[in-house]
Amino acid sequence: MMKLKNAPSDSGNVLEPSSEPHRIYGETILPVPSKKTRLAMMAGLGLGLAFMFLKIKSSASKE
């Protein structure tokens, strides 16, 4: 268990970058997706949902 600390409230370094020798250098493992990639992902998601909706609708009409 953690002990209660009688100290003033401190936000730590979560909301602001660390000082110079403690910074993280380099890039992230996953690149930031481009606008075309995001558009393609949204189109794929939309087509997948439309297919699922049509599949459920056609199976409900058979019953």
Backbone as JSON, one array per atom type, in Angstrom:
{
  "sequence": "MMKLKNAPSDSGNVLEPSSEPHRIYGETILPVPSKKTRLAMMAGLGLGLAFMFLKIKSSASKE",
  "N": [[0.84, -1.18, 0.0], [0.37, 2.27, -0.64], [1.8, 4.99, 1.1], [0.34, 7.84, 2.65], [1.18, 11.05, 1.6], [2.22, 13.97, 3.09], [2.33, 16.62, 1.6], [2.53, 19.49, -0.59], [0.18, 19.72, -3.33], [1.14, 18.32, -6.41], [1.52, 18.3, -9.88], [3.36, 16.83, -11.23], [5.35, 15.49, -13.94], [3.6, 14.93, -15.95], [1.88, 16.61, -17.33], [3.53, 18.43, -18.53], [6.55, 18.74, -20.49], [9.55, 16.85, -19.77], [12.61, 17.95, -18.17], [15.74, 18.98, -19.77], [17.97, 16.85, -19.7], [16.43, 14.55, -19.34], [14.64, 14.02, -21.34], [12.71, 12.33, -23.91], [13.99, 11.03, -26.8], [13.83, 10.72, -30.39], [11.62, 8.87, -32.62], [8.19, 7.68, -32.58], [7.13, 4.21, -32.44], [5.02, 3.45, -34.11], [4.04, 5.06, -37.06], [2.48, 8.28, -37.59], [-0.71, 8.17, -38.92], [-1.44, 9.05, -42.32], [-3.54, 11.45, -44.07], [-4.78, 10.18, -46.22], [-4.57, 7.52, -45.45], [-6.14, 7.45, -43.14], [-8.61, 8.08, -44.3], [-8.97, 5.83, -45.93], [-9.15, 3.84, -43.95], [-11.5, 4.62, -42.64], [-13.32, 4.34, -44.74], [-13.17, 1.57, -45.15], [-14.13, 0.68, -42.69], [-16.74, 1.72, -42.81], [-17.76, 0.32, -45.04], [-17.58, -2.28, -44.05], [-19.38, -2.18, -41.87], [-21.74, -1.62, -43.28], [-21.99, -3.98, -44.78], [-22.34, -5.83, -42.7], [-24.78, -4.91, -41.66], [-26.5, -5.29, -43.85], [-26.32, -8.07, -44.06], [-27.43, -8.93, -41.63], [-29.98, -7.88, -41.97], [-30.9, -9.34, -44.19], [-30.9, -11.95, -43.19], [-32.83, -11.74, -41.22], [-35.1, -11.3, -42.71], [-35.54, -13.73, -43.92], [-36.61, -15.38, -42.03]],
  "CA": [[0.0, 0.0, 0.0], [1.11, 3.53, -0.66], [1.6, 5.82, 2.29], [-0.14, 9.18, 2.39], [2.26, 12.02, 1.65], [1.8, 15.3, 3.55], [3.08, 17.59, 0.81], [1.63, 20.25, -1.47], [-0.24, 19.03, -4.55], [2.09, 18.49, -7.5], [1.05, 17.58, -11.07], [4.44, 16.0, -11.75], [5.76, 15.84, -15.3], [2.65, 14.35, -16.89], [1.26, 17.66, -18.13], [4.56, 19.26, -19.15], [7.69, 17.91, -20.86], [10.64, 16.73, -18.8], [13.73, 18.86, -18.39], [16.64, 18.61, -20.85], [18.65, 15.55, -19.78], [15.51, 13.44, -19.13], [13.66, 13.97, -22.43], [12.7, 11.16, -24.78], [14.39, 11.41, -28.15], [13.48, 9.76, -31.42], [10.24, 8.83, -33.1], [7.39, 6.59, -32.04], [7.21, 2.98, -33.21], [4.0, 3.52, -35.16], [3.97, 6.39, -37.65], [1.18, 8.95, -37.56], [-1.35, 7.87, -40.21], [-1.68, 10.21, -43.18], [-4.95, 11.74, -44.33], [-5.27, 9.14, -47.12], [-4.68, 6.27, -44.68], [-7.33, 7.58, -42.28], [-9.78, 8.01, -45.18], [-9.11, 4.43, -46.33], [-9.62, 3.09, -42.78], [-12.9, 4.97, -42.41], [-14.09, 3.73, -45.83], [-13.23, 0.14, -44.85], [-15.04, 0.52, -41.55], [-18.09, 1.97, -43.3], [-18.18, -0.81, -45.89], [-17.78, -3.44, -43.17], [-20.64, -2.0, -41.14], [-22.84, -1.75, -44.24], [-22.11, -5.41, -45.08], [-22.93, -6.5, -41.53], [-26.18, -4.49, -41.58], [-27.24, -5.99, -44.91], [-26.33, -9.49, -43.73], [-28.42, -9.11, -40.55], [-31.29, -7.59, -42.52], [-31.31, -10.43, -45.08], [-31.18, -13.14, -42.38], [-34.07, -11.48, -40.5], [-36.23, -11.39, -43.65], [-35.74, -15.16, -44.25], [-37.35, -16.05, -40.95]],
  "C": [[0.88, 1.25, 0.0], [0.79, 4.33, 0.6], [1.17, 7.21, 1.85], [0.99, 10.18, 2.58], [1.69, 13.38, 2.06], [2.66, 16.34, 2.85], [2.1, 18.36, -0.07], [1.34, 19.46, -2.75], [0.73, 19.35, -5.69], [1.61, 17.67, -8.7], [2.13, 16.69, -11.66], [4.81, 16.42, -13.16], [4.81, 15.25, -16.34], [2.1, 15.42, -17.83], [2.26, 18.59, -18.82], [5.77, 18.39, -19.46], [8.77, 17.9, -19.78], [11.75, 17.7, -19.14], [14.75, 18.22, -19.33], [17.31, 17.24, -20.75], [17.71, 14.34, -19.68], [14.47, 13.29, -20.24], [13.79, 12.69, -23.22], [12.99, 11.63, -26.19], [13.94, 10.35, -29.14], [12.01, 9.83, -31.79], [9.5, 7.67, -32.45], [7.52, 5.37, -32.94], [6.24, 3.02, -34.38], [3.97, 4.93, -35.75], [2.56, 6.98, -37.54], [0.52, 8.71, -38.91], [-1.64, 9.15, -41.0], [-3.18, 10.38, -43.4], [-5.56, 10.65, -45.23], [-5.47, 7.82, -46.37], [-5.92, 6.32, -43.79], [-8.61, 7.48, -43.11], [-10.03, 6.55, -45.6], [-9.63, 3.59, -45.16], [-11.09, 3.38, -42.51], [-13.8, 4.36, -43.49], [-14.24, 2.23, -45.58], [-14.18, -0.15, -43.71], [-16.49, 0.71, -41.99], [-18.61, 0.83, -44.15], [-18.43, -2.06, -45.05], [-19.08, -3.35, -42.39], [-21.85, -2.15, -42.06], [-23.07, -3.22, -44.59], [-22.77, -6.15, -43.93], [-24.41, -6.16, -41.42], [-27.01, -5.22, -42.62], [-27.34, -7.48, -44.63], [-27.38, -9.77, -42.65], [-29.83, -8.89, -41.1], [-31.79, -8.74, -43.41], [-31.62, -11.7, -44.28], [-32.48, -12.97, -41.59], [-35.28, -11.63, -41.43], [-36.52, -12.84, -44.06], [-36.59, -15.88, -43.22], [-38.81, -15.77, -40.98]]
}
